[in-house]
PDB file of C-alpha atoms in Angstrom:
ATOM      1  CA  MET U   7      -0.277   0.024   0.525  1.00  0.00           C
ATOM      2  CA  SER U   8       0.815   3.837  -0.895  1.00  0.00           C
ATOM      3  CA  ALA U   9       1.769   5.730   2.023  1.00  0.00           C
ATOM      4  CA  ARG U  10      -1.098   6.894   3.793  1.00  0.00           C
ATOM      5  CA  ARG U  11      -2.284  10.253   3.700  1.00  0.00           C
ATOM      6  CA  LYS U  12      -1.782  12.748   6.383  1.00  0.00           C
ATOM      7  CA  VAL U  13      -5.016  14.301   7.793  1.00  0.00           C
ATOM      8  CA  ALA U  14      -6.249  16.804  10.607  1.00  0.00           C
ATOM      9  CA  VAL U  15      -9.500  17.278  11.981  1.00  0.00           C
ATOM     10  CA  LEU U  16     -10.863  20.250  13.378  1.00  0.00           C
ATOM     11  CA  LEU U  17     -13.484  20.713  16.364  1.00  0.00           C
ATOM     12  CA  SER U  18     -15.048  22.372  18.894  1.00  0.00           C
ATOM     13  CA  GLY U  19     -16.564  19.900  21.364  1.00  0.00           C
ATOM     14  CA  ARG U  20     -16.128  16.348  23.067  1.00  0.00           C
ATOM     15  CA  GLY U  21     -14.265  15.399  19.796  1.00  0.00           C
ATOM     16  CA  SER U  22     -15.977  11.628  19.069  1.00  0.00           C
ATOM     17  CA  ASN U  23     -15.486  12.213  15.639  1.00  0.00           C
ATOM     18  CA  LEU U  24     -12.370  12.375  15.889  1.00  0.00           C
ATOM     19  CA  GLN U  25     -12.127   9.585  17.785  1.00  0.00           C
ATOM     20  CA  ALA U  26     -13.830   7.390  15.255  1.00  0.00           C
ATOM     21  CA  LEU U  27     -11.381   8.672  12.618  1.00  0.00           C
ATOM     22  CA  VAL U  28      -8.129   7.735  14.952  1.00  0.00           C
ATOM     23  CA  ALA U  29      -9.454   4.208  15.560  1.00  0.00           C
ATOM     24  CA  ALA U  30     -10.073   3.700  11.978  1.00  0.00           C
ATOM     25  CA  ALA U  31      -6.058   5.233  11.013  1.00  0.00           C
ATOM     26  CA  ARG U  32      -5.131   2.350  13.802  1.00  0.00           C
ATOM     27  CA  GLU U  33      -6.469  -0.220  11.174  1.00  0.00           C
ATOM     28  CA  PRO U  34      -3.162  -1.753   9.059  1.00  0.00           C
ATOM     29  CA  HIS U  35      -5.341  -0.758   5.971  1.00  0.00           C
ATOM     30  CA  CYS U  36      -6.446   2.551   6.457  1.00  0.00           C
ATOM     31  CA  ALA U  37      -5.517   5.527   3.158  1.00  0.00           C
ATOM     32  CA  PHE U  38      -4.920   7.985   6.028  1.00  0.00           C
ATOM     33  CA  GLU U  39      -3.475   9.015   9.933  1.00  0.00           C
ATOM     34  CA  VAL U  40      -4.629  12.041  11.404  1.00  0.00           C
ATOM     35  CA  VAL U  41      -1.699  13.818  12.478  1.00  0.00           C
ATOM     36  CA  LEU U  42      -3.334  17.112  13.835  1.00  0.00           C
ATOM     37  CA  ALA U  43      -5.743  17.544  15.928  1.00  0.00           C
ATOM     38  CA  ALA U  44      -7.289  21.406  15.518  1.00  0.00           C
ATOM     39  CA  SER U  45      -9.300  23.688  17.563  1.00  0.00           C
ATOM     40  CA  ASP U  46     -10.850  27.489  18.330  1.00  0.00           C
ATOM     41  CA  LYS U  47     -11.905  26.157  21.583  1.00  0.00           C
ATOM     42  CA  PRO U  48      -8.619  25.432  24.674  1.00  0.00           C
ATOM     43  CA  GLU U  49     -11.246  23.192  26.743  1.00  0.00           C
ATOM     44  CA  ALA U  50     -12.913  21.049  23.992  1.00  0.00           C
ATOM     45  CA  PRO U  51     -12.580  17.591  25.572  1.00  0.00           C
ATOM     46  CA  GLY U  52     -11.916  16.704  22.330  1.00  0.00           C
ATOM     47  CA  ILE U  53      -7.986  18.132  22.319  1.00  0.00           C
ATOM     48  CA  ALA U  54      -7.306  16.322  25.543  1.00  0.00           C
ATOM     49  CA  TRP U  55      -8.356  13.437  24.232  1.00  0.00           C
ATOM     50  CA  ALA U  56      -6.271  13.992  21.262  1.00  0.00           C
ATOM     51  CA  ALA U  57      -3.050  15.156  23.034  1.00  0.00           C
ATOM     52  CA  GLU U  58      -3.971  11.996  25.675  1.00  0.00           C
ATOM     53  CA  GLN U  59      -3.054  10.178  22.637  1.00  0.00           C
ATOM     54  CA  GLY U  60      -0.255  11.493  21.534  1.00  0.00           C
ATOM     55  CA  ILE U  61      -1.716  13.578  18.546  1.00  0.00           C
ATOM     56  CA  ALA U  62      -0.422  16.602  17.843  1.00  0.00           C
ATOM     57  CA  THR U  63      -2.661  19.164  19.380  1.00  0.00           C
ATOM     58  CA  PHE U  64      -3.436  23.609  18.251  1.00  0.00           C
ATOM     59  CA  ALA U  65      -5.755  24.817  20.245  1.00  0.00           C
ATOM     60  CA  THR U  66      -6.551  28.466  20.219  1.00  0.00           C
ATOM     61  CA  PRO U  67      -9.619  30.849  20.878  1.00  0.00           C
ATOM     62  CA  ALA U  68     -10.827  32.499  17.440  1.00  0.00           C
ATOM     63  CA  LYS U  69     -13.471  34.600  19.009  1.00  0.00           C
ATOM     64  CA  GLY U  70     -12.739  38.074  19.198  1.00  0.00           C
ATOM     65  CA  ARG U  71      -9.495  37.947  16.560  1.00  0.00           C
ATOM     66  CA  ALA U  72      -9.195  39.298  12.895  1.00  0.00           C
ATOM     67  CA  LYS U  73     -10.665  36.011  10.353  1.00  0.00           C
ATOM     68  CA  ALA U  74      -7.179  36.503   8.272  1.00  0.00           C
ATOM     69  CA  GLU U  75      -4.620  36.133  11.532  1.00  0.00           C
ATOM     70  CA  TYR U  76      -6.603  32.900  13.105  1.00  0.00           C
ATOM     71  CA  GLU U  77      -6.282  31.123   9.932  1.00  0.00           C
ATOM     72  CA  ALA U  78      -3.124  31.572   9.421  1.00  0.00           C
ATOM     73  CA  GLU U  79      -2.089  30.836  12.635  1.00  0.00           C
ATOM     74  CA  ILE U  80      -4.158  27.144  11.613  1.00  0.00           C
ATOM     75  CA  GLU U  81      -2.675  26.502   8.035  1.00  0.00           C
ATOM     76  CA  ALA U  82       1.220  26.943  10.289  1.00  0.00           C
ATOM     77  CA  ALA U  83      -0.237  24.711  12.043  1.00  0.00           C
ATOM     78  CA  LEU U  84      -1.652  22.674  10.066  1.00  0.00           C
ATOM     79  CA  HIS U  85       1.569  22.971   7.289  1.00  0.00           C
ATOM     80  CA  HIS U  86       3.961  21.910  10.822  1.00  0.00           C
ATOM     81  CA  GLU U  87       1.845  18.590  10.864  1.00  0.00           C
ATOM     82  CA  GLY U  88       2.261  18.000   6.831  1.00  0.00           C
ATOM     83  CA  ALA U  89      -1.491  17.706   6.557  1.00  0.00           C
ATOM     84  CA  GLU U  90      -2.664  17.065   3.488  1.00  0.00           C
ATOM     85  CA  PHE U  91      -5.848  16.244   3.851  1.00  0.00           C
ATOM     86  CA  ILE U  92      -8.389  18.557   6.853  1.00  0.00           C
ATOM     87  CA  ALA U  93     -11.763  16.688   8.060  1.00  0.00           C
ATOM     88  CA  LEU U  94     -13.881  18.937  10.217  1.00  0.00           C
ATOM     89  CA  ALA U  95     -15.546  17.005  12.895  1.00  0.00           C
ATOM     90  CA  GLY U  96     -18.276  19.402  14.734  1.00  0.00           C
ATOM     91  CA  TYR U  97     -16.264  22.592  14.020  1.00  0.00           C
ATOM     92  CA  MET U  98     -18.415  25.143  14.533  1.00  0.00           C
ATOM     93  CA  ARG U  99     -16.514  27.951  12.559  1.00  0.00           C
ATOM     94  CA  LEU U 100     -17.663  28.706   8.885  1.00  0.00           C
ATOM     95  CA  LEU U 101     -14.154  28.721   7.055  1.00  0.00           C
ATOM     96  CA  SER U 102     -13.050  32.260   5.270  1.00  0.00           C
ATOM     97  CA  PRO U 103     -13.496  31.833   0.890  1.00  0.00           C
ATOM     98  CA  ALA U 104      -9.863  32.059   0.595  1.00  0.00           C
ATOM     99  CA  PHE U 105      -9.145  29.695   3.320  1.00  0.00           C
ATOM    100  CA  VAL U 106     -10.693  27.173   1.217  1.00  0.00           C
ATOM    101  CA  GLN U 107      -9.413  28.441  -2.061  1.00  0.00           C
ATOM    102  CA  ARG U 108      -6.234  26.919  -0.650  1.00  0.00           C
ATOM    103  CA  TRP U 109      -7.756  23.869   0.333  1.00  0.00           C
ATOM    104  CA  GLN U 110      -9.458  23.127  -2.446  1.00  0.00           C
ATOM    105  CA  GLY U 111     -11.370  19.270  -2.947  1.00  0.00           C
ATOM    106  CA  ARG U 112      -9.455  18.745   0.484  1.00  0.00           C
ATOM    107  CA  VAL U 113     -11.795  20.059   2.714  1.00  0.00           C
ATOM    108  CA  LEU U 114     -14.759  17.503   4.270  1.00  0.00           C
ATOM    109  CA  ASN U 115     -17.195  17.887   6.880  1.00  0.00           C
ATOM    110  CA  ILE U 116     -19.727  15.447   8.440  1.00  0.00           C
ATOM    111  CA  HIS U 117     -23.141  17.236   8.674  1.00  0.00           C
ATOM    112  CA  PRO U 118     -25.828  15.589  11.074  1.00  0.00           C
ATOM    113  CA  SER U 119     -28.562  15.666   7.967  1.00  0.00           C
ATOM    114  CA  LEU U 120     -28.894  14.316   4.766  1.00  0.00           C
ATOM    115  CA  LEU U 121     -27.855  16.645   2.374  1.00  0.00           C
ATOM    116  CA  PRO U 122     -29.072  19.251   0.332  1.00  0.00           C
ATOM    117  CA  LYS U 123     -32.380  19.107   3.764  1.00  0.00           C
ATOM    118  CA  TYR U 124     -31.390  21.621   6.562  1.00  0.00           C
ATOM    119  CA  LYS U 125     -28.221  23.287   5.982  1.00  0.00           C
ATOM    120  CA  GLY U 126     -26.740  24.645   9.025  1.00  0.00           C
ATOM    121  CA  LEU U 127     -27.263  24.257  12.740  1.00  0.00           C
ATOM    122  CA  ASP U 128     -30.823  22.831  14.122  1.00  0.00           C
ATOM    123  CA  THR U 129     -30.779  19.521  11.906  1.00  0.00           C
ATOM    124  CA  HIS U 130     -32.369  17.568  14.096  1.00  0.00           C
ATOM    125  CA  ALA U 131     -35.607  19.986  15.429  1.00  0.00           C
ATOM    126  CA  ARG U 132     -36.360  21.117  11.750  1.00  0.00           C
ATOM    127  CA  ALA U 133     -36.254  17.047  10.026  1.00  0.00           C
ATOM    128  CA  ILE U 134     -38.754  16.660  13.308  1.00  0.00           C
ATOM    129  CA  GLU U 135     -40.586  19.535  12.628  1.00  0.00           C
ATOM    130  CA  ALA U 136     -40.981  18.941   9.247  1.00  0.00           C
ATOM    131  CA  GLY U 137     -41.982  15.380  10.285  1.00  0.00           C
ATOM    132  CA  ASP U 138     -39.233  13.373   7.985  1.00  0.00           C
ATOM    133  CA  LYS U 139     -39.812  10.059   8.491  1.00  0.00           C
ATOM    134  CA  VAL U 140     -36.420  10.139   8.242  1.00  0.00           C
ATOM    135  CA  GLY U 141     -32.609  11.748   9.555  1.00  0.00           C
ATOM    136  CA  GLY U 142     -29.410  10.838   9.006  1.00  0.00           C
ATOM    137  CA  CYS U 143     -25.888  12.770   8.572  1.00  0.00           C
ATOM    138  CA  SER U 144     -23.835  13.296   5.160  1.00  0.00           C
ATOM    139  CA  VAL U 145     -20.142  13.637   3.563  1.00  0.00           C
ATOM    140  CA  HIS U 146     -19.072  16.634   1.647  1.00  0.00           C
ATOM    141  CA  ILE U 147     -16.351  17.912   0.539  1.00  0.00           C
ATOM    142  CA  VAL U 148     -16.810  22.008   1.032  1.00  0.00           C
ATOM    143  CA  THR U 149     -17.142  24.242  -0.649  1.00  0.00           C
ATOM    144  CA  GLU U 150     -17.110  28.460   0.291  1.00  0.00           C
ATOM    145  CA  ALA U 151     -21.177  27.988   0.428  1.00  0.00           C
ATOM    146  CA  LEU U 152     -22.387  26.417   3.798  1.00  0.00           C
ATOM    147  CA  ASP U 153     -23.126  22.966   3.385  1.00  0.00           C
ATOM    148  CA  GLU U 154     -22.869  22.820  -0.551  1.00  0.00           C
ATOM    149  CA  GLY U 155     -20.300  20.908  -1.711  1.00  0.00           C
ATOM    150  CA  GLU U 156     -20.624  17.756  -2.806  1.00  0.00           C
ATOM    151  CA  VAL U 157     -21.884  14.878  -1.371  1.00  0.00           C
ATOM    152  CA  LEU U 158     -19.596  12.064  -1.330  1.00  0.00           C
ATOM    153  CA  GLY U 159     -21.857  10.180   0.837  1.00  0.00           C
ATOM    154  CA  ARG U 160     -25.646   9.553   3.033  1.00  0.00           C
ATOM    155  CA  ALA U 161     -26.268   7.403   5.639  1.00  0.00           C
ATOM    156  CA  VAL U 162     -30.038   7.257   6.738  1.00  0.00           C
ATOM    157  CA  VAL U 163     -31.799   7.309  10.050  1.00  0.00           C
ATOM    158  CA  PRO U 164     -35.733   6.637  10.419  1.00  0.00           C
ATOM    159  CA  ILE U 165     -37.129   9.182  12.792  1.00  0.00           C
ATOM    160  CA  LEU U 166     -39.294   7.390  15.261  1.00  0.00           C
ATOM    161  CA  PRO U 167     -42.738   8.001  16.596  1.00  0.00           C
ATOM    162  CA  GLY U 168     -41.307  10.641  19.985  1.00  0.00           C
ATOM    163  CA  ASP U 169     -38.151  11.781  19.088  1.00  0.00           C
ATOM    164  CA  THR U 170     -36.782  14.475  20.727  1.00  0.00           C
ATOM    165  CA  PRO U 171     -33.617  15.995  18.629  1.00  0.00           C
ATOM    166  CA  GLU U 172     -31.506  14.751  20.922  1.00  0.00           C
ATOM    167  CA  LYS U 173     -32.290  11.121  21.220  1.00  0.00           C
ATOM    168  CA  LEU U 174     -32.469  11.565  17.265  1.00  0.00           C
ATOM    169  CA  ALA U 175     -28.739  13.408  17.585  1.00  0.00           C
ATOM    170  CA  ALA U 176     -27.650  10.411  19.158  1.00  0.00           C
ATOM    171  CA  ARG U 177     -28.630   7.824  17.055  1.00  0.00           C
ATOM    172  CA  VAL U 178     -27.568   9.931  14.055  1.00  0.00           C
ATOM    173  CA  LEU U 179     -23.985   9.984  15.835  1.00  0.00           C
ATOM    174  CA  VAL U 180     -24.050   6.504  15.829  1.00  0.00           C
ATOM    175  CA  ALA U 181     -23.942   6.178  11.840  1.00  0.00           C
ATOM    176  CA  GLU U 182     -21.315   9.444  11.395  1.00  0.00           C
ATOM    177  CA  HIS U 183     -18.368   7.046  13.374  1.00  0.00           C
ATOM    178  CA  ARG U 184     -19.619   4.453  11.109  1.00  0.00           C
ATOM    179  CA  LEU U 185     -19.527   6.888   7.302  1.00  0.00           C
ATOM    180  CA  TYR U 186     -16.897   8.859   8.088  1.00  0.00           C
ATOM    181  CA  PRO U 187     -13.782   7.069   8.542  1.00  0.00           C
ATOM    182  CA  ARG U 188     -15.230   4.823   5.450  1.00  0.00           C
ATOM    183  CA  LEU U 189     -15.844   7.644   2.828  1.00  0.00           C
ATOM    184  CA  LEU U 190     -12.717  10.001   4.057  1.00  0.00           C
ATOM    185  CA  ALA U 191     -10.234   6.578   3.411  1.00  0.00           C
ATOM    186  CA  GLU U 192     -11.830   6.470  -0.173  1.00  0.00           C
ATOM    187  CA  TYR U 193     -11.777  10.187  -0.913  1.00  0.00           C
ATOM    188  CA  VAL U 194      -8.333  10.505   0.106  1.00  0.00           C
ATOM    189  CA  ALA U 195      -6.685   7.026  -1.073  1.00  0.00           C
ATOM    190  CA  ARG U 196      -8.503   8.327  -4.978  1.00  0.00           C
TER     191      ARG U 196
END
């Protein structure tokens, strides 16, 4: 097998998708390795977990700072670790058009809806309120427009009677943990 592709994971929270990606990367034939976990929230549990695993981390607050300045720091960390691809995993900041252009075709995102439905936030509540029978998650290529890039794959999760956004979110998260590692591996191996 050829060399494994180097992936950086950007997150803002607990890092459960980071953990799923790292678990997949430990498999001998996985096409990628996680070389950096980066966050806009230094207190993010995912950053602490990554550090415990010996994964390089970058974490500094973005709030109140110029986006270009903050993104330059992230890019310095990405380049320092040799990242070739970026996996957004619960990263709750929009990337600037300039950043997306520099990394064009090399940034993927996991989104908790069946895109193109329910771009943005509150996806589970919106699906339940609309009376949808299914929800799920999508992996897509990041473009300058929010949740607009090519969808690489989806996982469908039934919406059950009496579901709350929290219950649906928990089931969708399980599907995310299966879908994202597989599609990321396929994409970087192209």
